[in-house]
mmCIF file of C-alpha atoms and ligand atoms in Angstrom:
data_model
loop_
_atom_site.group_PDB
_atom_site.id
_atom_site.type_symbol
_atom_site.label_atom_id
_atom_site.label_comp_id
_atom_site.label_asym_id
_atom_site.label_seq_id
_atom_site.Cartn_x
_atom_site.Cartn_y
_atom_site.Cartn_z
ATOM 1 C CA UNK H 13 198.400 198.779 60.350
ATOM 2 C CA UNK H 14 201.004 201.233 61.161
ATOM 3 C CA UNK H 15 202.950 199.046 63.468
ATOM 4 C CA UNK H 16 202.708 196.071 61.114
ATOM 5 C CA UNK H 17 204.283 197.899 58.070
ATOM 6 C CA UNK H 18 206.988 199.565 60.494
ATOM 7 C CA UNK H 19 208.045 195.923 61.220
ATOM 8 C CA UNK H 20 207.824 194.553 57.855
ATOM 9 C CA UNK H 21 209.647 197.501 56.422
ATOM 10 C CA UNK H 22 212.520 196.950 58.848
ATOM 11 C CA UNK H 23 212.507 193.133 57.776
ATOM 12 C CA UNK H 24 212.479 193.966 54.362
ATOM 13 C CA UNK H 25 215.421 196.425 54.694
ATOM 14 C CA UNK H 26 217.538 194.432 57.237
ATOM 15 C CA UNK H 27 217.472 190.925 55.713
ATOM 16 C CA UNK H 28 219.056 192.127 52.244
ATOM 17 C CA UNK H 29 221.295 194.693 53.827
ATOM 18 C CA UNK H 30 222.412 191.903 56.255
ATOM 19 C CA UNK H 31 222.918 189.306 53.687
ATOM 20 C CA UNK H 32 224.385 191.709 51.019
ATOM 21 C CA UNK H 33 226.516 194.136 53.099
ATOM 22 C CA UNK H 34 226.749 193.735 56.867
ATOM 23 C CA UNK H 35 227.646 189.969 56.404
ATOM 24 C CA UNK H 36 230.259 190.626 54.246
ATOM 25 C CA UNK H 37 232.243 192.896 56.515
ATOM 26 C CA UNK H 38 233.878 192.257 59.740
ATOM 27 C CA UNK H 39 231.357 191.996 62.517
ATOM 28 C CA UNK H 40 232.704 194.922 64.601
ATOM 29 C CA UNK H 41 232.578 197.261 61.460
ATOM 30 C CA UNK H 42 229.095 195.964 60.647
ATOM 31 C CA UNK H 43 227.933 197.050 64.357
ATOM 32 C CA UNK H 44 229.417 200.424 63.940
ATOM 33 C CA UNK H 45 227.887 201.116 60.562
ATOM 34 C CA UNK H 46 224.492 199.912 61.961
ATOM 35 C CA UNK H 47 224.773 202.571 64.899
ATOM 36 C CA UNK H 48 225.997 205.380 62.542
ATOM 37 C CA UNK H 49 222.764 204.911 60.889
ATOM 38 C CA UNK H 50 220.506 204.567 63.883
ATOM 39 C CA UNK H 51 221.834 207.086 66.418
ATOM 40 C CA UNK H 52 221.242 210.214 64.528
ATOM 41 C CA UNK H 53 217.522 209.064 64.047
ATOM 42 C CA UNK H 54 217.118 208.175 67.505
ATOM 43 C CA UNK H 55 218.601 211.292 68.959
ATOM 44 C CA UNK H 56 215.726 213.412 67.284
ATOM 45 C CA UNK H 57 212.720 213.486 69.626
ATOM 46 C CA UNK H 58 209.819 212.736 67.072
ATOM 47 C CA UNK H 59 211.488 209.699 65.244
ATOM 48 C CA UNK H 60 212.444 208.511 68.527
ATOM 49 C CA UNK H 61 208.882 208.738 69.980
ATOM 50 C CA UNK H 62 207.614 207.150 66.851
ATOM 51 C CA UNK H 63 210.175 204.268 67.002
ATOM 52 C CA UNK H 64 209.329 203.653 70.721
ATOM 53 C CA UNK H 65 205.741 203.724 69.979
ATOM 54 C CA UNK H 66 205.943 200.904 67.295
ATOM 55 C CA UNK H 67 208.590 198.879 69.069
ATOM 56 C CA UNK H 68 207.182 198.642 72.572
ATOM 57 C CA UNK H 69 203.485 198.230 73.225
ATOM 58 C CA UNK H 70 202.870 200.839 76.189
ATOM 59 C CA UNK H 71 200.834 198.556 78.543
ATOM 60 C CA UNK H 72 200.667 196.565 81.499
ATOM 61 C CA UNK H 73 201.475 193.291 79.809
ATOM 62 C CA UNK H 74 205.205 193.580 79.519
ATOM 63 C CA UNK H 75 205.716 195.659 82.553
ATOM 64 C CA UNK H 76 208.217 194.411 85.225
ATOM 65 C CA UNK H 77 208.983 195.736 88.720
ATOM 66 C CA UNK H 78 212.356 194.377 90.023
ATOM 67 C CA UNK H 79 215.501 195.739 91.729
ATOM 68 C CA UNK H 80 213.173 198.806 93.013
ATOM 69 C CA UNK H 81 212.867 199.931 89.022
ATOM 70 C CA UNK H 82 210.149 199.597 86.428
ATOM 71 C CA UNK H 83 211.124 197.836 83.167
ATOM 72 C CA UNK H 84 208.876 198.630 80.127
ATOM 73 C CA UNK H 85 209.799 195.137 78.900
ATOM 74 C CA UNK H 86 211.626 192.055 80.234
ATOM 75 C CA UNK H 87 213.966 191.983 77.277
ATOM 76 C CA UNK H 88 217.034 193.854 77.690
ATOM 77 C CA UNK H 89 220.494 194.064 75.870
ATOM 78 C CA UNK H 90 223.030 192.133 77.333
ATOM 79 C CA UNK H 91 226.662 193.497 78.103
ATOM 80 C CA UNK H 92 229.210 194.028 75.490
ATOM 81 C CA UNK H 93 227.157 195.662 72.823
ATOM 82 C CA UNK H 94 227.224 199.271 74.142
ATOM 83 C CA UNK H 95 230.534 199.317 75.969
ATOM 84 C CA UNK H 96 230.622 202.891 76.691
ATOM 85 C CA UNK H 97 227.128 203.904 77.031
ATOM 86 C CA UNK H 98 226.844 205.616 73.736
ATOM 87 C CA UNK H 99 223.952 203.900 72.092
ATOM 88 C CA UNK H 100 221.358 203.460 75.031
ATOM 89 C CA UNK H 101 218.931 206.004 73.365
ATOM 90 C CA UNK H 102 219.033 203.917 70.032
ATOM 91 C CA UNK H 103 218.963 200.454 71.775
ATOM 92 C CA UNK H 104 215.774 201.781 73.850
ATOM 93 C CA UNK H 105 214.129 203.113 70.687
ATOM 94 C CA UNK H 106 214.336 199.649 69.134
ATOM 95 C CA UNK H 107 212.178 198.189 72.086
ATOM 96 C CA UNK H 108 214.571 196.926 74.567
ATOM 97 C CA UNK H 109 213.314 197.502 78.077
ATOM 98 C CA UNK H 110 216.770 198.313 79.427
ATOM 99 C CA UNK H 111 220.363 198.350 78.433
ATOM 100 C CA UNK H 112 223.364 196.933 80.295
ATOM 101 C CA UNK H 113 226.383 198.733 79.346
ATOM 102 C CA UNK H 114 230.023 197.825 79.728
ATOM 103 C CA UNK H 115 232.005 195.832 80.622
ATOM 104 C CA UNK H 116 233.760 199.079 82.011
ATOM 105 C CA UNK H 117 237.235 199.237 83.546
ATOM 106 C CA UNK H 118 238.499 201.737 86.034
ATOM 107 C CA UNK H 119 241.106 202.818 83.251
ATOM 108 C CA UNK H 120 240.507 202.971 79.486
ATOM 109 C CA UNK H 121 242.098 199.951 77.554
ATOM 110 C CA UNK H 122 242.372 198.574 73.956
ATOM 111 C CA UNK H 123 240.867 195.261 72.782
ATOM 112 C CA UNK H 124 242.931 192.157 72.496
ATOM 113 C CA UNK H 125 244.897 191.865 69.074
ATOM 114 C CA UNK H 126 242.392 191.584 66.282
ATOM 115 C CA UNK H 127 240.312 190.040 64.801
ATOM 116 C CA UNK H 128 238.205 189.804 67.928
ATOM 117 C CA UNK H 129 234.621 188.740 66.833
ATOM 118 C CA UNK H 130 233.687 186.118 64.140
ATOM 119 C CA UNK H 131 230.273 184.996 63.182
ATOM 120 C CA UNK H 132 229.722 181.225 62.892
ATOM 121 C CA UNK H 133 226.458 181.342 61.022
ATOM 122 C CA UNK H 134 225.604 177.605 60.772
ATOM 123 C CA UNK H 135 225.480 177.683 64.410
ATOM 124 C CA UNK H 136 223.699 181.047 64.879
ATOM 125 C CA UNK H 137 226.822 181.890 67.030
ATOM 126 C CA UNK H 138 229.281 184.387 67.658
ATOM 127 C CA UNK H 139 232.873 183.762 69.062
ATOM 128 C CA UNK H 140 234.708 186.713 70.766
ATOM 129 C CA UNK H 141 237.870 187.575 72.483
ATOM 130 C CA UNK H 142 237.535 191.117 72.966
ATOM 131 C CA UNK H 143 238.919 191.519 76.198
ATOM 132 C CA UNK H 144 236.908 194.426 77.360
ATOM 133 C CA UNK H 145 237.862 197.408 75.145
ATOM 134 C CA UNK H 146 236.338 200.417 76.687
ATOM 135 C CA UNK H 147 237.037 204.180 77.141
ATOM 136 C CA UNK H 148 237.418 203.828 80.998
ATOM 137 C CA UNK H 149 235.252 204.784 84.035
ATOM 138 C CA UNK H 150 235.500 208.488 83.918
ATOM 139 C CA UNK H 151 234.694 208.681 80.191
ATOM 140 C CA UNK H 152 231.460 206.265 80.517
ATOM 141 C CA UNK H 153 230.489 208.368 83.373
ATOM 142 C CA UNK H 154 230.317 211.443 81.121
ATOM 143 C CA UNK H 155 228.241 209.440 78.633
ATOM 144 C CA UNK H 156 225.909 208.164 81.253
ATOM 145 C CA UNK H 157 225.475 211.605 82.561
ATOM 146 C CA UNK H 158 223.791 212.425 79.034
ATOM 147 C CA UNK H 159 221.513 209.247 78.874
ATOM 148 C CA UNK H 160 217.812 209.579 78.416
ATOM 149 C CA UNK H 161 216.186 209.830 81.792
ATOM 150 C CA UNK H 162 213.520 207.257 81.114
ATOM 151 C CA UNK H 163 215.842 204.552 79.968
ATOM 152 C CA UNK H 164 216.772 201.805 82.401
ATOM 153 C CA UNK H 165 220.456 201.252 82.335
ATOM 154 C CA UNK H 166 222.799 198.665 84.284
ATOM 155 C CA UNK H 167 226.396 199.125 84.413
ATOM 156 C CA UNK H 168 228.604 196.016 84.201
ATOM 157 C CA UNK H 169 232.070 196.401 85.769
ATOM 158 C CA UNK H 170 235.249 194.711 85.487
ATOM 159 C CA UNK H 171 239.095 194.682 86.147
ATOM 160 C CA UNK H 172 241.819 196.025 83.794
ATOM 161 C CA UNK H 173 243.754 193.630 82.165
ATOM 162 C CA UNK H 174 247.043 194.262 83.619
ATOM 163 C CA UNK H 175 245.448 194.348 87.507
ATOM 164 C CA UNK H 176 246.609 191.461 89.012
ATOM 165 C CA UNK H 177 243.835 189.070 90.169
ATOM 166 C CA UNK H 178 244.968 189.663 93.955
ATOM 167 C CA UNK H 179 244.219 193.345 93.402
ATOM 168 C CA UNK H 180 241.132 192.833 91.409
ATOM 169 C CA UNK H 181 238.874 194.282 94.362
ATOM 170 C CA UNK H 182 240.258 197.622 94.271
ATOM 171 C CA UNK H 183 239.570 197.872 90.537
ATOM 172 C CA UNK H 184 236.002 197.019 90.963
ATOM 173 C CA UNK H 185 235.503 199.163 94.028
ATOM 174 C CA UNK H 186 236.983 202.105 91.765
ATOM 175 C CA UNK H 187 234.537 201.342 88.873
ATOM 176 C CA UNK H 188 231.659 200.869 91.322
ATOM 177 C CA UNK H 189 232.369 204.103 93.150
ATOM 178 C CA UNK H 190 232.744 206.263 89.884
ATOM 179 C CA UNK H 191 229.857 204.809 88.010
ATOM 180 C CA UNK H 192 227.083 203.863 90.537
ATOM 181 C CA UNK H 193 225.658 207.505 91.081
ATOM 182 C CA UNK H 194 224.636 207.106 87.220
ATOM 183 C CA UNK H 195 223.601 203.206 87.114
ATOM 184 C CA UNK H 196 220.158 201.869 87.908
ATOM 185 C CA UNK H 197 222.060 198.893 88.783
ATOM 186 C CA UNK H 198 225.774 197.483 88.966
ATOM 187 C CA UNK H 199 226.914 194.045 87.755
ATOM 188 C CA UNK H 200 230.403 192.649 88.754
ATOM 189 C CA UNK H 201 231.384 190.387 85.733
ATOM 190 C CA UNK H 202 233.778 187.667 87.011
ATOM 191 C CA UNK H 203 232.856 185.540 84.089
ATOM 192 C CA UNK H 204 234.365 186.836 80.845
ATOM 193 C CA UNK H 205 236.837 184.272 79.471
ATOM 194 C CA UNK H 206 238.960 186.762 77.690
ATOM 195 C CA UNK H 207 240.772 188.568 80.497
ATOM 196 C CA UNK H 208 243.152 186.209 82.206
ATOM 197 C CA UNK H 209 242.527 185.108 85.709
ATOM 198 C CA UNK H 210 239.060 187.002 85.873
ATOM 199 C CA UNK H 211 237.299 183.607 86.130
ATOM 200 C CA UNK H 212 239.042 182.879 89.434
ATOM 201 C CA UNK H 213 237.148 185.587 91.021
ATOM 202 C CA UNK H 214 233.997 183.335 90.614
ATOM 203 C CA UNK H 215 235.279 180.613 93.238
ATOM 204 C CA UNK H 216 233.602 181.807 96.566
ATOM 205 C CA UNK H 217 236.720 182.249 98.418
ATOM 206 C CA UNK H 218 237.622 185.009 96.013
ATOM 207 C CA UNK H 219 234.115 186.377 95.322
ATOM 208 C CA UNK H 220 233.244 186.938 99.011
ATOM 209 C CA UNK H 221 235.851 189.652 99.591
ATOM 210 C CA UNK H 222 235.154 191.089 96.131
ATOM 211 C CA UNK H 223 231.595 191.473 96.801
ATOM 212 C CA UNK H 224 232.240 193.101 100.392
ATOM 213 C CA UNK H 225 234.703 195.520 99.156
ATOM 214 C CA UNK H 226 232.255 196.753 96.408
ATOM 215 C CA UNK H 227 229.456 196.722 98.955
ATOM 216 C CA UNK H 228 231.504 198.879 101.341
ATOM 217 C CA UNK H 229 232.385 201.417 98.814
ATOM 218 C CA UNK H 230 228.454 201.665 97.934
ATOM 219 C CA UNK H 231 227.559 201.877 101.508
ATOM 220 C CA UNK H 232 230.222 204.770 102.141
ATOM 221 C CA UNK H 233 227.828 207.174 100.137
ATOM 222 C CA UNK H 234 224.295 207.883 100.738
ATOM 223 C CA UNK H 235 223.472 208.356 97.229
ATOM 224 C CA UNK H 236 224.670 204.538 96.207
ATOM 225 C CA UNK H 237 224.020 202.821 99.292
ATOM 226 C CA UNK H 238 220.762 201.082 98.153
ATOM 227 C CA UNK H 239 222.127 200.453 94.661
ATOM 228 C CA UNK H 240 221.063 197.214 93.333
ATOM 229 C CA UNK H 241 224.192 194.895 92.961
ATOM 230 C CA UNK H 242 224.332 191.747 90.844
ATOM 231 C CA UNK H 243 227.170 189.335 89.910
ATOM 232 C CA UNK H 244 227.327 187.633 86.545
ATOM 233 C CA UNK H 245 228.459 184.059 86.427
ATOM 234 C CA UNK H 246 229.789 181.744 83.712
ATOM 235 C CA UNK H 247 227.986 178.662 82.045
ATOM 236 C CA UNK H 248 231.203 176.765 82.531
ATOM 237 C CA UNK H 249 230.748 176.468 86.463
ATOM 238 C CA UNK H 250 229.842 173.005 87.748
ATOM 239 C CA UNK H 251 226.426 172.689 89.127
ATOM 240 C CA UNK H 252 227.988 172.659 92.718
ATOM 241 C CA UNK H 253 229.568 175.943 92.030
ATOM 242 C CA UNK H 254 226.532 177.444 90.680
ATOM 243 C CA UNK H 255 224.661 176.259 93.960
ATOM 244 C CA UNK H 256 227.721 178.010 95.841
ATOM 245 C CA UNK H 257 227.292 181.186 93.991
ATOM 246 C CA UNK H 258 223.515 181.354 94.680
ATOM 247 C CA UNK H 259 224.032 180.700 98.540
ATOM 248 C CA UNK H 260 226.721 183.226 98.619
ATOM 249 C CA UNK H 261 224.543 186.089 96.540
ATOM 250 C CA UNK H 262 221.629 185.222 99.207
ATOM 251 C CA UNK H 263 224.028 185.528 102.546
ATOM 252 C CA UNK H 264 225.568 188.499 101.456
ATOM 253 C CA UNK H 265 222.158 190.080 100.309
ATOM 254 C CA UNK H 266 222.950 190.792 96.594
ATOM 255 C CA UNK H 267 220.019 191.875 94.596
ATOM 256 C CA UNK H 268 220.465 189.087 92.028
ATOM 257 C CA UNK H 269 222.636 186.860 89.514
ATOM 258 C CA UNK H 270 222.981 187.310 85.631
ATOM 259 C CA UNK H 271 223.485 183.916 84.121
ATOM 260 C CA UNK H 272 225.368 183.423 81.710
ATOM 261 C CA UNK H 273 228.519 184.902 79.946
ATOM 262 C CA UNK H 274 229.883 183.288 76.967
ATOM 263 C CA UNK H 275 231.310 179.454 77.102
ATOM 264 C CA UNK H 276 234.820 178.287 76.469
ATOM 265 C CA UNK H 277 233.312 174.865 75.510
ATOM 266 C CA UNK H 278 233.718 174.079 71.593
ATOM 267 C CA UNK H 279 231.906 170.894 71.805
ATOM 268 C CA UNK H 280 228.536 172.742 71.904
ATOM 269 C CA UNK H 281 229.035 173.890 68.348
ATOM 270 C CA UNK H 282 228.148 171.789 65.164
ATOM 271 C CA UNK H 283 230.609 173.452 62.902
ATOM 272 C CA UNK H 284 233.722 171.500 62.682
ATOM 273 C CA UNK H 285 236.710 172.876 64.824
ATOM 274 C CA UNK H 286 238.905 173.482 61.265
ATOM 275 C CA UNK H 287 236.041 175.525 60.006
ATOM 276 C CA UNK H 288 235.843 177.463 63.293
ATOM 277 C CA UNK H 289 239.541 178.365 63.126
ATOM 278 C CA UNK H 290 239.086 179.394 59.510
ATOM 279 C CA UNK H 291 236.313 181.639 60.314
ATOM 280 C CA UNK H 292 238.139 183.047 63.650
ATOM 281 C CA UNK H 293 241.371 182.234 64.883
ATOM 282 C CA UNK H 294 243.046 178.795 66.345
ATOM 283 C CA UNK H 295 241.931 179.200 69.826
ATOM 284 C CA UNK H 296 240.637 181.131 72.686
ATOM 285 C CA UNK H 297 237.653 183.284 72.973
ATOM 286 C CA UNK H 298 233.838 182.506 74.238
ATOM 287 C CA UNK H 299 230.918 181.208 72.293
ATOM 288 C CA UNK H 300 227.642 182.882 72.533
ATOM 289 C CA UNK H 301 224.279 182.290 70.715
ATOM 290 C CA UNK H 302 221.999 179.204 70.069
ATOM 291 C CA UNK H 303 224.937 176.801 71.319
ATOM 292 C CA UNK H 304 224.443 178.332 74.782
ATOM 293 C CA UNK H 305 220.713 177.834 75.080
ATOM 294 C CA UNK H 306 220.679 174.632 77.033
ATOM 295 C CA UNK H 307 223.257 175.261 79.625
ATOM 296 C CA UNK H 308 222.362 178.812 80.339
ATOM 297 C CA UNK H 309 218.488 177.568 80.861
ATOM 298 C CA UNK H 310 219.866 174.755 83.051
ATOM 299 C CA UNK H 311 221.836 177.247 85.061
ATOM 300 C CA UNK H 312 218.726 179.409 85.468
ATOM 301 C CA UNK H 313 216.616 176.494 86.527
ATOM 302 C CA UNK H 314 219.458 175.387 89.160
ATOM 303 C CA UNK H 315 219.643 179.140 90.594
ATOM 304 C CA UNK H 316 215.786 179.223 90.877
ATOM 305 C CA UNK H 317 215.634 176.034 92.534
ATOM 306 C CA UNK H 318 218.296 177.106 95.089
ATOM 307 C CA UNK H 319 217.201 180.673 95.917
ATOM 308 C CA UNK H 320 213.709 180.775 94.744
ATOM 309 C CA UNK H 321 212.769 184.740 94.628
ATOM 310 C CA UNK H 322 215.280 185.691 97.238
ATOM 311 C CA UNK H 323 217.380 186.625 94.083
ATOM 312 C CA UNK H 324 216.308 188.595 91.042
ATOM 313 C CA UNK H 325 217.502 186.448 88.171
ATOM 314 C CA UNK H 326 218.574 187.690 84.931
ATOM 315 C CA UNK H 327 218.739 184.877 82.237
ATOM 316 C CA UNK H 328 221.065 185.408 79.194
ATOM 317 C CA UNK H 329 222.548 182.939 76.564
ATOM 318 C CA UNK H 330 221.037 181.772 73.425
ATOM 319 C CA UNK H 331 217.730 183.644 73.572
ATOM 320 C CA UNK H 332 216.656 183.735 70.063
ATOM 321 C CA UNK H 333 212.812 183.927 70.040
ATOM 322 C CA UNK H 334 209.908 184.948 72.091
ATOM 323 C CA UNK H 335 209.536 181.223 72.890
ATOM 324 C CA UNK H 336 213.104 181.528 74.508
ATOM 325 C CA UNK H 337 212.097 184.349 76.653
ATOM 326 C CA UNK H 338 208.772 182.840 77.678
ATOM 327 C CA UNK H 339 210.844 179.643 78.781
ATOM 328 C CA UNK H 340 213.330 181.726 80.665
ATOM 329 C CA UNK H 341 210.532 183.556 82.490
ATOM 330 C CA UNK H 342 208.587 180.283 83.490
ATOM 331 C CA UNK H 343 211.613 178.982 84.684
ATOM 332 C CA UNK H 344 212.285 181.953 87.128
ATOM 333 C CA UNK H 345 214.063 184.908 85.215
ATOM 334 C CA UNK H 346 212.427 188.084 86.176
ATOM 335 C CA UNK H 347 214.218 189.557 83.191
ATOM 336 C CA UNK H 348 215.966 188.430 80.158
ATOM 337 C CA UNK H 349 218.802 189.583 77.885
ATOM 338 C CA UNK H 350 220.238 188.879 74.758
ATOM 339 C CA UNK H 351 223.196 189.955 72.345
ATOM 340 C CA UNK H 352 223.588 187.371 69.641
ATOM 341 C CA UNK H 353 220.033 186.723 68.798
ATOM 342 C CA UNK H 354 219.774 190.583 68.223
ATOM 343 C CA UNK H 355 222.918 190.635 65.829
ATOM 344 C CA UNK H 356 221.295 187.607 63.799
ATOM 345 C CA UNK H 357 217.607 188.984 64.175
ATOM 346 C CA UNK H 358 218.267 192.581 63.095
ATOM 347 C CA UNK H 359 216.730 195.859 64.424
ATOM 348 C CA UNK H 360 213.218 194.667 64.238
ATOM 349 C CA UNK H 361 213.831 191.538 66.447
ATOM 350 C CA UNK H 362 213.140 193.322 69.858
ATOM 351 C CA UNK H 363 209.809 194.502 68.294
ATOM 352 C CA UNK H 364 208.782 191.181 67.382
ATOM 353 C CA UNK H 365 209.615 189.794 70.692
ATOM 354 C CA UNK H 366 207.728 192.205 72.478
ATOM 355 C CA UNK H 367 204.707 191.896 70.728
ATOM 356 C CA UNK H 368 204.670 188.055 70.717
ATOM 357 C CA UNK H 369 205.285 188.041 74.381
ATOM 358 C CA UNK H 370 202.504 190.717 75.012
ATOM 359 C CA UNK H 371 200.135 188.467 73.049
ATOM 360 C CA UNK H 372 201.185 185.445 74.888
ATOM 361 C CA UNK H 373 200.470 187.149 78.463
ATOM 362 C CA UNK H 374 197.208 188.187 77.082
ATOM 363 C CA UNK H 375 196.272 184.769 76.028
ATOM 364 C CA UNK H 376 197.528 183.262 79.364
ATOM 365 C CA UNK H 377 194.710 185.401 80.985
ATOM 366 C CA UNK H 378 197.669 187.200 83.095
ATOM 367 C CA UNK H 379 197.629 191.162 84.254
ATOM 368 C CA UNK H 380 201.319 191.193 83.485
ATOM 369 C CA UNK H 381 204.285 188.984 82.553
ATOM 370 C CA UNK H 382 205.549 189.320 86.080
ATOM 371 C CA UNK H 383 202.752 187.228 87.360
ATOM 372 C CA UNK H 384 204.270 184.222 85.308
ATOM 373 C CA UNK H 385 207.791 184.347 86.498
ATOM 374 C CA UNK H 386 208.895 180.990 88.020
ATOM 375 C CA UNK H 387 205.451 179.542 87.432
ATOM 376 C CA UNK H 388 206.513 176.603 84.952
ATOM 377 C CA UNK H 389 209.586 174.926 86.118
ATOM 378 C CA UNK H 390 210.427 171.426 84.687
ATOM 379 C CA UNK H 391 210.585 168.767 86.629
ATOM 380 C CA UNK H 392 214.066 167.940 87.979
ATOM 381 C CA UNK H 393 214.202 164.920 85.933
ATOM 382 C CA UNK H 394 213.865 166.578 82.920
ATOM 383 C CA UNK H 395 216.878 169.003 83.437
ATOM 384 C CA UNK H 396 220.320 168.483 81.919
HETATM 385 C C1 FMN Z 656 230.864 190.376 71.090
HETATM 386 C C2 FMN Z 656 230.544 190.056 72.523
HETATM 387 C C3 FMN Z 656 231.196 190.898 73.553
HETATM 388 C C4 FMN Z 656 230.708 190.592 74.701
HETATM 389 N N1 FMN Z 656 231.306 191.700 75.756
HETATM 390 C C5 FMN Z 656 230.747 191.297 77.064
HETATM 391 C C6 FMN Z 656 231.221 192.135 78.117
HETATM 392 O O1 FMN Z 656 232.063 193.100 78.040
HETATM 393 N N2 FMN Z 656 230.759 191.923 79.433
HETATM 394 C C7 FMN Z 656 230.011 190.813 79.914
HETATM 395 O O2 FMN Z 656 229.631 190.862 80.809
HETATM 396 N N3 FMN Z 656 229.528 190.075 78.771
HETATM 397 C C8 FMN Z 656 229.843 190.317 77.443
HETATM 398 N N4 FMN Z 656 229.420 189.715 76.430
HETATM 399 C C9 FMN Z 656 228.520 188.290 76.927
HETATM 400 C C10 FMN Z 656 227.086 188.606 76.425
HETATM 401 O O3 FMN Z 656 226.704 189.677 77.399
HETATM 402 C C11 FMN Z 656 226.143 187.547 76.869
HETATM 403 O O4 FMN Z 656 226.244 187.085 78.353
HETATM 404 C C12 FMN Z 656 226.467 186.362 76.105
HETATM 405 O O5 FMN Z 656 226.983 186.452 74.895
HETATM 406 C C13 FMN Z 656 225.333 185.283 76.025
HETATM 407 O O6 FMN Z 656 224.230 185.871 75.473
HETATM 408 P P1 FMN Z 656 223.929 185.646 74.041
HETATM 409 O O7 FMN Z 656 223.684 184.333 73.483
HETATM 410 O O8 FMN Z 656 222.620 186.214 73.824
HETATM 411 O O9 FMN Z 656 224.842 186.375 73.039
HETATM 412 C C14 FMN Z 656 229.907 189.709 75.188
HETATM 413 C C15 FMN Z 656 229.394 189.130 73.991
HETATM 414 C C16 FMN Z 656 229.522 189.035 72.935
HETATM 415 C C17 FMN Z 656 229.138 188.049 71.730
#
């Protein structure tokens, strides 16, 4: 009874707030406002415990063991929402099983010229061209040091905008060395479309030396030698390149792959280009949300077919419902992340997903959701 009323209360408050206030102000300010309301609440032990109690069922059904860690739910926050690791407590209190912070670069940097985020509501999508605004690795380290001990936090790293692609490995190595001691896992982001040249690093010939440089950096310190390392790839890679990335990850003993980042394709949108340009800017940026769903799932299926359980797969892109999470788990994702689905769904969204997933696991007669990972792949002929 108590949990039901908490959820409907959030929906009753959020829907009108979203429609009447948040939707009318630019997305960036809306996110800031939401955290201004939530952070002080989540910082207080009693409201925090209460929130956590109503948003995340504390039982085995949703618990996942992966990367040497225990996740209370397989649903996490994708990178980009908490760039400086300032809102881990709040996001965990809303029911997320883990938070991936970043992308963090070695040195602080501003965003690309504003506007940098636009909503495309007819497509349940966002368009962004942020370009890794963040406070830099030293400042983020200080925030990470204050994070709640029981939260699972991944740290997503990248290169500074003004670092040439040929010098990128040094940026990733610096960020890894600084942040790894306070990260539960590390992610090499080589797939954001908003930093010129970054996606060149996805090509195996460039990715291999990059991964090796970061691995050498982590191995040099006993504290970070076993830190799980993953790479995040784009949905715009060809299928052959996805296979090559999977092979490389296995060969180099990476812990896993996160798939996918945003897409530069516009043909996935129903909204006509003139309307998109009017809502956002003439060109550039990455699309997230519902239009990414099919490609993100297809990439996951490909990675799973290629690497099986030799890699931990984290699926992200267009996840909007418990159905979507379920589908990703069956297709081989051990963990699932979301960004845009949460922005449109509101604060009660992770709670709804958690309870729906727990009910399904129970009905499936499984002891935990982890038993279902990779058990429901579609036949190859049905794939995109
Ligand atoms: C506004 C915005 C900023 C993002 N920033 C980052 C980022 O800094 N690093 C990163 O790896 N991904 C970033 N992403 C991509 C998301 O982590 C995710 O991969 C993508 O949005 C697809 O998931 P979704 O459909 O659930 O949003 C960003 C996405 C959005 C919408």
